[in-house]
Short mmCIF file of C-alpha atoms in Angstrom, two decimals:
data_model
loop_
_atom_site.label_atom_id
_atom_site.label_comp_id
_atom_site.label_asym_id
_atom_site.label_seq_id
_atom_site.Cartn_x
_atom_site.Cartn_y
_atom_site.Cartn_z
CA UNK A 1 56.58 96.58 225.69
CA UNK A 2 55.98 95.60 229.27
CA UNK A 3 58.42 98.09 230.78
CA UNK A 4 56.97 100.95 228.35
CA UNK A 5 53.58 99.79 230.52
CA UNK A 6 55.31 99.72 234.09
CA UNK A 7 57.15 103.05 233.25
CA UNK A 8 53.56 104.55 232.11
CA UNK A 9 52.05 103.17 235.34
CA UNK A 10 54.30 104.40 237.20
CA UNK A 11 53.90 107.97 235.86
CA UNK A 12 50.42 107.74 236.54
CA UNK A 13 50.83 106.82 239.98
CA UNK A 14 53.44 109.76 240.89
CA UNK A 15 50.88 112.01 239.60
CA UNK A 16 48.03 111.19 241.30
CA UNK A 17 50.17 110.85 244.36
CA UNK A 18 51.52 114.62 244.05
CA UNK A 19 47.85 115.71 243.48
CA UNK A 20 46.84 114.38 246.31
CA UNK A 21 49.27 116.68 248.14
CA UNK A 22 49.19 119.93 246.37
CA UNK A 23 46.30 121.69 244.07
CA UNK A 24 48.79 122.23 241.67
CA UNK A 25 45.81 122.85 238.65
CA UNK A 26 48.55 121.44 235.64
CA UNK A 27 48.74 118.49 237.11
CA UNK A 28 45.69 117.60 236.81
CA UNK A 29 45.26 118.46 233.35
CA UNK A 30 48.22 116.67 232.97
CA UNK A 31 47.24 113.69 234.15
CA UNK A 32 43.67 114.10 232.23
CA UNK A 33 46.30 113.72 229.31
CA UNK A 34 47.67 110.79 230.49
CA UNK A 35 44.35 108.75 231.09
CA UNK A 36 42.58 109.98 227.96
CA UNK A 37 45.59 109.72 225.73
CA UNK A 38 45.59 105.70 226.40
CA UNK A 39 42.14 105.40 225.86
CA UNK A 40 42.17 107.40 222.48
CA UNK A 41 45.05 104.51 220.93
CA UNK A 42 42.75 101.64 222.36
CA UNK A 43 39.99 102.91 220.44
CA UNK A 44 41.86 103.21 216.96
CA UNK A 45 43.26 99.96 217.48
CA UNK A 46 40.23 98.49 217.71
CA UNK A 47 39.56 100.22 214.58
CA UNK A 48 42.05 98.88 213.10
CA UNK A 49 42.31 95.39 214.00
CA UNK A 50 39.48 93.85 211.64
CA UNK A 51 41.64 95.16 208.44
CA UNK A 52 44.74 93.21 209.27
CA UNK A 53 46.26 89.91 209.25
CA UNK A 54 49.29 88.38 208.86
CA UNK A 55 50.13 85.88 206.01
CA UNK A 56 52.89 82.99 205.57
CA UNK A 57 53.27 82.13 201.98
CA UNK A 58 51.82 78.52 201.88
CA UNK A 59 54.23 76.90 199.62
CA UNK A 60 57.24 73.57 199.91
CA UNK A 61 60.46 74.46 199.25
CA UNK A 62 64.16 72.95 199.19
CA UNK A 63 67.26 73.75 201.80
CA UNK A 64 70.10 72.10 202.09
CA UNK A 65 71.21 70.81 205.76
CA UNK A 66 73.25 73.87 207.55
CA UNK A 67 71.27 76.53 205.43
CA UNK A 68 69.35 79.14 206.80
CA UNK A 69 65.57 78.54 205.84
CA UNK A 70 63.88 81.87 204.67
CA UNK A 71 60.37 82.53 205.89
CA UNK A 72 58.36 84.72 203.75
CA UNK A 73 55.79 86.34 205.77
CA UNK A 74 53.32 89.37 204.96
CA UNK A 75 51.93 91.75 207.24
CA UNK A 76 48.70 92.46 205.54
CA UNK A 77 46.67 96.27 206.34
CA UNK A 78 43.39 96.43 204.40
CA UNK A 79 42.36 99.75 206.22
CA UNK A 80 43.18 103.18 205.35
CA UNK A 81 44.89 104.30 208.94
CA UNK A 82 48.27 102.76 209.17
CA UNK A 83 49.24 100.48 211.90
CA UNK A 84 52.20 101.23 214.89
CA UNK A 85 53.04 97.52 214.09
CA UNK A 86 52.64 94.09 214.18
CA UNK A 87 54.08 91.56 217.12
CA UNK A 88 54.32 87.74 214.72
CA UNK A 89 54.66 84.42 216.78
CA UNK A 90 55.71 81.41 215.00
CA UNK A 91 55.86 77.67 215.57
CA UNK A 92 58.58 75.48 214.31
CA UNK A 93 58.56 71.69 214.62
CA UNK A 94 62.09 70.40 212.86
CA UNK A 95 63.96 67.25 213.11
CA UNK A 96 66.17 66.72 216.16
CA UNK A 97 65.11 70.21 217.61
CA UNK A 98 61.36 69.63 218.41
CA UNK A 99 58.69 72.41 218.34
CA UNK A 100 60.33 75.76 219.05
CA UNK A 101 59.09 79.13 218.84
CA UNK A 102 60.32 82.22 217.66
CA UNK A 103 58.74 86.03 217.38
CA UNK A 104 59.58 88.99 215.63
CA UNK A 105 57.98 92.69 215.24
CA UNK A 106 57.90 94.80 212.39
CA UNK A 107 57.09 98.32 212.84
CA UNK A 108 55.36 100.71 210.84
CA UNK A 109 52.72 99.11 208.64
CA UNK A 110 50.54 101.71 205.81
CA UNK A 111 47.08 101.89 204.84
CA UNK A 112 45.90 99.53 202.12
CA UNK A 113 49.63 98.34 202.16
CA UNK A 114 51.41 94.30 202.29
CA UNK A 115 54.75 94.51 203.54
CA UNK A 116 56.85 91.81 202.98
CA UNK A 117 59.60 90.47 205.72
CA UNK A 118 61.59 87.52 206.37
CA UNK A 119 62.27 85.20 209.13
CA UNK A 120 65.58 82.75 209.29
CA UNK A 121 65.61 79.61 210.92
CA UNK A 122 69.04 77.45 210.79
CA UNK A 123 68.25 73.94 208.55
CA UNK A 124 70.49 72.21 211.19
CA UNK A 125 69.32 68.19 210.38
CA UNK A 126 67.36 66.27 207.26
CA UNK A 127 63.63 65.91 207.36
CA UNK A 128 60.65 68.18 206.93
CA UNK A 129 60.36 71.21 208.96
CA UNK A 130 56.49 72.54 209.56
CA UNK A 131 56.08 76.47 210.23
CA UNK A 132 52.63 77.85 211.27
CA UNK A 133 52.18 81.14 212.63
CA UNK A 134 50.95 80.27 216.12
CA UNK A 135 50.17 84.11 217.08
CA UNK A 136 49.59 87.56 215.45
CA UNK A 137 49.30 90.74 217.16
CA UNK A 138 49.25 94.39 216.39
CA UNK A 139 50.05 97.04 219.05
CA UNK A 140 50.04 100.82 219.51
CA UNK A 141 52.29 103.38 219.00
CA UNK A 142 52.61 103.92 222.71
CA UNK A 143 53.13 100.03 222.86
CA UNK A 144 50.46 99.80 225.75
CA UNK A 145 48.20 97.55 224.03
CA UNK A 146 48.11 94.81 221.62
CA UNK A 147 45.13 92.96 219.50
CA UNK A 148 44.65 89.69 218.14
CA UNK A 149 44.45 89.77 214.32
CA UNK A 150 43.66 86.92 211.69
CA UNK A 151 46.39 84.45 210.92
CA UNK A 152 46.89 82.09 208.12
CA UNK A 153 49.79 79.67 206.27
CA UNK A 154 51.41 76.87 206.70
CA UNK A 155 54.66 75.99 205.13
CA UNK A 156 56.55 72.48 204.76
CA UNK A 157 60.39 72.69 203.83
CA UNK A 158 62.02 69.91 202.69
CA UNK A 159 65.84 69.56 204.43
CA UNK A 160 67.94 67.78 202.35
CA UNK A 161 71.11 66.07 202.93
CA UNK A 162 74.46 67.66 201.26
CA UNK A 163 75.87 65.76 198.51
CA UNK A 164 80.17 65.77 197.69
CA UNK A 165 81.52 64.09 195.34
CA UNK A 166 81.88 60.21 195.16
CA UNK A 167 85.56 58.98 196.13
CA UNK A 168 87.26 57.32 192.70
CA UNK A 169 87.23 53.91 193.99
CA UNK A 170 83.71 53.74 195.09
CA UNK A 171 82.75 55.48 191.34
CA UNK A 172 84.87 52.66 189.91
CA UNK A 173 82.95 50.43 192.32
CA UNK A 174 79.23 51.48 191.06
CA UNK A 175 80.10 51.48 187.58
CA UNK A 176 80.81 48.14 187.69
CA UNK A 177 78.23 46.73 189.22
CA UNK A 178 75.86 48.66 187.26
CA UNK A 179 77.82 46.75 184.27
CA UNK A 180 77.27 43.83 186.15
CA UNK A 181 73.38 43.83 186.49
CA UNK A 182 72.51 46.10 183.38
CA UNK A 183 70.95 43.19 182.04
CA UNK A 184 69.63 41.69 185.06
CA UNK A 185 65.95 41.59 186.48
CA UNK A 186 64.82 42.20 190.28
CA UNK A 187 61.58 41.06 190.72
CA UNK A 188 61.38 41.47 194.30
CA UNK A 189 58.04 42.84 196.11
CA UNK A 190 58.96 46.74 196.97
CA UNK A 191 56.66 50.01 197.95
CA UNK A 192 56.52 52.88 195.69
CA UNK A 193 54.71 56.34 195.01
CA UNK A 194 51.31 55.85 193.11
CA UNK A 195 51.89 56.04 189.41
CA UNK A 196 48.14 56.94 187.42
CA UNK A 197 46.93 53.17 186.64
CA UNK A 198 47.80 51.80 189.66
CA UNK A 199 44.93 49.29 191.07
CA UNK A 200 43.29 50.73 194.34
CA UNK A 201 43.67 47.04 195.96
CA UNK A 202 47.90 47.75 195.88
CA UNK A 203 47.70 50.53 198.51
CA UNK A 204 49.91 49.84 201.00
CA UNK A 205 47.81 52.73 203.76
CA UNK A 206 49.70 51.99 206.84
CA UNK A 207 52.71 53.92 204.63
CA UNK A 208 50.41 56.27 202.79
CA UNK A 209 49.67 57.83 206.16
CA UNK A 210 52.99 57.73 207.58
CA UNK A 211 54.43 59.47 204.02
CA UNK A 212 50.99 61.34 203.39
CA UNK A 213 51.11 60.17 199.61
CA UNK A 214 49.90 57.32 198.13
CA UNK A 215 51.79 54.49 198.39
CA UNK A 216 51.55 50.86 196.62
CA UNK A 217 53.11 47.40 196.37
CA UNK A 218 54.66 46.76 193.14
CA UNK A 219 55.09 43.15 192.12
CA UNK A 220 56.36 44.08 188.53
CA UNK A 221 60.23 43.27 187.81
CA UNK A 222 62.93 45.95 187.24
CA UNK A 223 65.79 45.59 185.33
CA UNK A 224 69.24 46.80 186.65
CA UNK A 225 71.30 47.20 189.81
CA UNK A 226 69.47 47.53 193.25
CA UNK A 227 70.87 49.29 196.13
CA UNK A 228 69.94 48.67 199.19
CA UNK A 229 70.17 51.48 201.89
CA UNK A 230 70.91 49.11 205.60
CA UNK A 231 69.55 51.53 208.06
CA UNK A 232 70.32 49.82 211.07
CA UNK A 233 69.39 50.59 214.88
CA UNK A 234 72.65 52.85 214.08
CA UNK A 235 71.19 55.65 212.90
CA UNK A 236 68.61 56.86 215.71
CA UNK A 237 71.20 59.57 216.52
CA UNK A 238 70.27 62.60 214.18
CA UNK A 239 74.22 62.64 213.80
CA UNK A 240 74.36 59.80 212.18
CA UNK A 241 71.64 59.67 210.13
CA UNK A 242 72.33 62.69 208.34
CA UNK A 243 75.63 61.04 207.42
CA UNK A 244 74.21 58.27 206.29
CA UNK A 245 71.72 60.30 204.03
CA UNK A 246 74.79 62.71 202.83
CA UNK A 247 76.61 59.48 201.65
CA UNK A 248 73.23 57.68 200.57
CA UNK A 249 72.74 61.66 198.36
CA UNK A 250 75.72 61.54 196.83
CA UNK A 251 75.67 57.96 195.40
CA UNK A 252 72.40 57.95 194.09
CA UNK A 253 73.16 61.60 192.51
CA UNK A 254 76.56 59.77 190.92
CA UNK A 255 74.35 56.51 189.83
CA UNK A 256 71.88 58.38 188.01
CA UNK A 257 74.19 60.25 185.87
CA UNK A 258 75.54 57.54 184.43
CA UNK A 259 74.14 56.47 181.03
CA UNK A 260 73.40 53.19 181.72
CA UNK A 261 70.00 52.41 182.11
CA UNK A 262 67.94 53.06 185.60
CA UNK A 263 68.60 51.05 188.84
CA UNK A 264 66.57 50.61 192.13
CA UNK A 265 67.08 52.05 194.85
CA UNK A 266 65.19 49.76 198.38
CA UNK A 267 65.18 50.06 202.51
CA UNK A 268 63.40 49.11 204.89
CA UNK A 269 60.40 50.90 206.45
CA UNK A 270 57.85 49.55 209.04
CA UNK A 271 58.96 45.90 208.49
CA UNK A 272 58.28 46.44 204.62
CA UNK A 273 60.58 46.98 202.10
CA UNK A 274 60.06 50.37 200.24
CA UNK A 275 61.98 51.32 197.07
CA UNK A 276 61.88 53.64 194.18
CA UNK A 277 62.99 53.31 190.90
CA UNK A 278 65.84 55.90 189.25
CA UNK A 279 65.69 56.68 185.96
CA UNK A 280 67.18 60.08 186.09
CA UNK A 281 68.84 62.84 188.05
CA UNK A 282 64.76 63.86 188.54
CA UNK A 283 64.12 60.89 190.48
CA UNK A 284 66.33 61.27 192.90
CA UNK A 285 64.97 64.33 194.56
CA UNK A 286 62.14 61.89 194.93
CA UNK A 287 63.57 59.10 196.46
CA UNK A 288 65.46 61.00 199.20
CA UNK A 289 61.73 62.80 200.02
CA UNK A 290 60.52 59.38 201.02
CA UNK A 291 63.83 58.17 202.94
CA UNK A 292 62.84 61.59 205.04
CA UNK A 293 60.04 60.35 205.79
CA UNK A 294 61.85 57.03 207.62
CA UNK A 295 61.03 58.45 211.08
CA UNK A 296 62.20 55.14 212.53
CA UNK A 297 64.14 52.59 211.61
CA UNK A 298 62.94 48.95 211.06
CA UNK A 299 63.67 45.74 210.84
CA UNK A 300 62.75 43.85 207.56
CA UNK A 301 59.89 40.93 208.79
CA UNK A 302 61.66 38.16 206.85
CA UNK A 303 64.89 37.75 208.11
CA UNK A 304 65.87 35.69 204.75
CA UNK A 305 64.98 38.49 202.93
CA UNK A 306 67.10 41.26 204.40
CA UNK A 307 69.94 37.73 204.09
CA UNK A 308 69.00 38.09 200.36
CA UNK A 309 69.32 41.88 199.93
CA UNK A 310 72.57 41.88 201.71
CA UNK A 311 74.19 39.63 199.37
CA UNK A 312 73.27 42.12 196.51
CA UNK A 313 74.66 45.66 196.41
CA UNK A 314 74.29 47.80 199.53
CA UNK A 315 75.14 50.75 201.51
CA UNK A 316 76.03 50.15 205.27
CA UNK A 317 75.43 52.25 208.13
CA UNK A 318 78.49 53.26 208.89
CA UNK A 319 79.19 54.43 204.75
CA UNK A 320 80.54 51.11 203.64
CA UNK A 321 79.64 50.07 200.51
CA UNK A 322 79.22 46.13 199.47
CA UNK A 323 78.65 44.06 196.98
CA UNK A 324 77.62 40.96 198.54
CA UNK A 325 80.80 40.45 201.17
CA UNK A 326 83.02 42.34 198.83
CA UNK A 327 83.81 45.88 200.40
CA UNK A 328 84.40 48.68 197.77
CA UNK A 329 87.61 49.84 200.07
CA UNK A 330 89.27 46.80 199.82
CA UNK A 331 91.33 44.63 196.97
#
């Protein structure tokens, strides 16, 4: 668009120039043509510009890590003229690649019309990604000028890790450690998503605004196997975290489809321990949205509790699973 401006500058300029050379009487129409024909698109895109917008679905949806994410975006024309097109800028803040930007045009927008187009942006490491459209312009068919027009949307897309399938000896592993605490009780002090009931007073808020749902402290026992997640100091490298939350994916996905009662699933988050409880293959999808969340990783305020949990049944940093000092790799 800027060189269609410098090109029509330029043309402008040459004119005058030669006119003020020769008396040639065409030129000088022609470059009356040239200065009104400008003004004539400025006018109907001000015209124009109060009857459009441009619209991003506000909606949360699931990717997988290394998909393409699929913006759905509407250029919106309430007005009866049709539009030379419309000039989008969006904002993307993802994990482990910051706040980007990215624009796009579509050309050729109707009267009364909502055309539909898409945007891809490469799901490259777990989290939530945020998408706003910063900017939205519509220009001319000359591309000279370009007007601000109404924007609106957000979207929040959830980036979740890739499960595979468990390895037979750490299946063989699970199984029999959820035969081993089926009919145990854990009746240690976790963090959970608000169920309807819960008492106000067991809001843990320092979480609820770091997860932006309400979280509370659960005191009641749970029956069955607990698995604790040890993210260590490790895992600040985006790397490594998302290979920690691939293996982390693919157990609890394995766990819960086993018909043997629910288990508990704990880590550590802002020196508190967090869990959720599995009951089904449901539950899951739940309990890796909050791990997301984990922004940072902590270290558990009592040091005899983390001691405790590490006897029990966890997953190490580095995709080792335990039970107690028992490694699920070895005889």
């Amino acid at each position: 668009m800027m060189i269609r401006k410098i090109l029509y500058i330029l043309t402008v300029v040459a004119c005058v120039w030669i006119m003020l050379l020769y008396t040639f009487q065409g030129l000088r129409f022609l470059l009356g043509i040239l200065l009104v024909i400008p003004a004539v698109c400025l006018v109907f895109l001000l015209v124009r510009a109060p009857f459009c917008s441009v619209e991003l679905e506000e909606s949360m949806v699931f990717v997988g890590r290394g998909e393409y994410i699929r913006l759905p975006v509407k250029a919106v024309n309430r007005g009866l003229l049709p539009v030379a097109g419309v000039q989008v800028k969006l904002s993307e803040e993802a994990p482990g690649s910051g706040r980007t930007n990215q624009r796009s045009r579509l050309r050729g927008v109707g009267g009364r019309v909502k055309r539909p187009f898409d945007l891809d942006f490469e799901a490259k490491h777990c989290g939530q990604a945020r998408f706003r459209v910063k900017s939205a312009r519509i220009f001319d068919c000359l591309g000279l000028f370009t007007l601000p027009v109404r924007k609106k949307g957000n979207l929040s897309v959830w980036i979740l890790p890739i499960a595979a399938p468990v390895r037979p000896d750490e299946a063989e592993f699970l199984v029999n450690c959820m035969r081993m605490y089926q009919d145990g009780e854990d009746g240690d002090y976790l963090v959970r998503d608000y169920r309807p009931g819960d008492s106000p007073r067991s809001v843990h808020w320092k979480l609820t605004a770091r997860a932006e749902e309400l979280q509370v402290r659960d005191f009641q026992p749970e029956g069955g196997l607990n698995l604790f997640l040890h993210m260590t100091e490790e895992l600040q490298s985006e790397e490594k975290r998302d290979l920690f939350l691939d293996k982390a994916f693919s157990l609890l996905l394995f766990m819960a489809g086993q018909d043997m009662g629910g288990f508990q699933v704990s880590w550590v988050q802002a020196g508190s321990l967090c869990g959720s409880r599995i009951e089904s293959t449901g539950d899951v999808l739940s309990c890796i949205r909050q791990l997301l969340c984990v922004e940072k990783v902590g270290k558990l305020q009592s040091e005899e509790e983390l001691g405790r949990r590490l006897r029990g049944c966890h997953l190490e940093a580095d995709g080792r699973l335990y039970l107690g000092e028992q490694c699920a790799y070895e005889e």
